């Protein structure tokens, strides 16, 4: 399958803003905002293809190069890939316009169509290293953030019990694709090379690489400028017996550092693929990638290659993503790789917080919910606004005129009713420069107000301060910058991290696969950056699973069968994560937790195997209600088993009366599927297995317009043993889901639209000279992912009815065009002048304007997608987006929009 892409998925892992406010159209930069590397592609060749004159070539790829040259396409080969059975191809930079008269020339991927031996063309997408959701550098061994003796994350997952049996990952090779590693860190052995913990590595990029420039590779994967890879490496491999008691999950494993990020910026698919293939060539048993970006599809080249490597019998662990606040249908790539293990993040049971020192009265330091110390120098008396410690709306309205100047106090405010921002505005109006907000029972949260130090404290500490203040005590607080950290119980310990990305993918792959501890994780930093830090992210959960996988290979034997079964072992022995700490609360949707929090001990030593680990019932149009799984008794004694159903919350993935997806935390309802199991009770002799049939009925009483994703577990109980098979399905048809945003919600004006020279929506026929700023730009948003988005130039008098509201054209019906729609001249009875752009597997947009909020295609020169010039004349833009599961050859599976007349008069 070939996909021609001129611009594509935008990747980001920044938290989305939770407010969907109109963004002014004037803020839209009329510059194409492609997240791909312009004019660069990865081509994959089919080495078994029948090609003309094959014997004249030593390699198929040479024949492909010659065919491309024969089409007058000028290109450079950046890098070749050749790993038989996995990937053969090259990264090319194409220059179809060697003497460009225009600033930007379009890449000529169209010219590569139908070249014999060419299997696929992939755009080169940029991936971010997921920034840690929070980060705190630990200051000293006395720092109370350190968890005594045993690592809480190891206790949560049974790693401590595996260690107690003497397994530490010895003999297992793990390749870490990240920012490099500071191997000079004493807990990572202090050196690199054979015989050390870090046995080797390679730097594919160099310090200066940003993803947008040329890499400068060398043999040294040392990272002392970024730190992410060192934190990841510490989670897997930190030596124990240190003052911090940090212990790697598999600290006897052998680590190789593949450095694919520079000190700043992103990485392209071309480098990721190169590093993945080198990892395989170097004989790694496990490859782990704490990186990715929102995608929704499984087709990026790094996802495709990672999946093939996993299928070939290596374990590949990849971060699920930190986009939980953006809601469902926003999965990350390459975590989407079908056969890789995508890892979600579960909160650590403890949380390190800062403390404020109390003076004037005897009182222990007051913990405040911040990883970094508040930027407050000196000691300040407190000022309390009201004696009423049950006030629901403290500081929600302007403070009374009698309020003194607050500039020399720490103002104590009660949480509740209005936003933190509003409270701070009101106290700032009276001069306040710092504050603490005491909780009203809602629980721990970070508070971040620009240029105003403020943090949350507990209700108890708040009551104490209020009482002291009104009794006349002279209480002051100070906020030390060093060493005053407390390790408090995490009120969300053991629950899903709110930032952890929701699945499923748009093609309904079961993503994420499982969860591991990733929220509030103590590990290493490069020595020059402070040596130790607490960080949060699926970046932290992913190496935890890689370490657990190393223990599994050590215990069960290092072979391709174990590697291929690893995901199922982890899934079927995982522990259900609930929505609240109440153990009877609704289980969290499996679209966020996958099969649950890993139980490493059971995954390694269970005496029953259950397979597969996950059942995909798909949507109503592709519904697979009948499923089977097997249960095998691998014990030496006969065992009786009992099956039962544990439904999880049904996720309402789309907002009510809206085309937009629900923001995270995605709302859940209790309406659950039901299932009939046959048999539901049985006894198995040693070595015996049984196939269980499961017939599902979707939940009743759910509104399909909310795209409810239901899920849950089939529990398999043996004597003292617990397993489960996890299922997921959708009570709606994805083909019904509106893809294109045709509302005015985002910009306050209807889109899609053509922006004119002034940056306004073009309403009337408009001529463009393409001189200076006088060119049209196409602006659109997708409310949902689309497998194919295309923009064509058409004649102005075209007779088509459109599905989306269009200025001056009104609503309409579908028009027809046949497959193939590639090429140029026509589809069905509708003639096109030529294609302007096409995107395969387009991610949906996000509600944050600065983070994948919308797409712009700026036509600053009058050119077709293939780079050839558009003749002067009058035209329209025809925009089409294929619905999910839509058939490219079926007219009714597209949404369409037609622009006002665009005159090209260059
Ligand atoms: C580290 O573990 C040792 C032995 O279990 C314990 O005595 C010590 O207090 C721990 N240190 C820290 C900083 O937790
Ligand atoms: C990296 O960039 C800096 C600043 O532009 C430059 O001085 C340095 O030589 C570059 N290093 C390499 C290895 O290219
Ligand atoms: C769900 O159904 C769609 C449409 O047939 C298909 O493309 C997709 O692969 C299915 N997903 C899974 C995981 O089977
Ligand atoms: C665009 O230019 C053409 C050719 O000069 C002219 O006939 C037409 O009226 C112009 N249209 C507009 C909307 O200005
Ligand atoms: C480029 O595309 C246009 C529009 O489809 C077509 O007319 C033209 O022949 C193409 N040019 C080349 C060199 O293929």
XYZ file of C-alpha atoms and ligand atoms in Angstrom, residues 140-150 241-246, ligand 1:
31
model
C 20.391 15.251 49.257
C 20.410 11.721 50.662
C 18.522 13.087 53.655
C 15.775 14.163 51.301
C 12.648 12.524 52.728
C 11.359 11.945 49.187
C 13.459 8.840 49.201
C 11.431 5.752 49.823
C 13.102 3.738 52.535
C 14.530 0.300 51.933
C 12.239 -1.000 49.230
C 22.818 -0.318 47.811
C 22.973 3.403 47.368
C 21.984 6.059 49.875
C 18.752 6.628 47.955
C 17.845 2.943 47.779
C 16.977 3.382 44.128
C 17.900 2.443 52.566
O 17.721 1.113 52.956
C 18.350 0.832 54.175
C 18.308 -0.649 54.396
O 17.035 -1.165 54.170
C 17.654 1.627 55.284
O 18.235 1.373 56.520
C 17.813 3.101 54.959
O 17.087 3.887 55.860
C 17.297 3.407 53.572
N 17.673 4.752 53.226
C 16.785 5.640 52.774
C 17.338 6.990 52.424
O 15.617 5.377 52.637
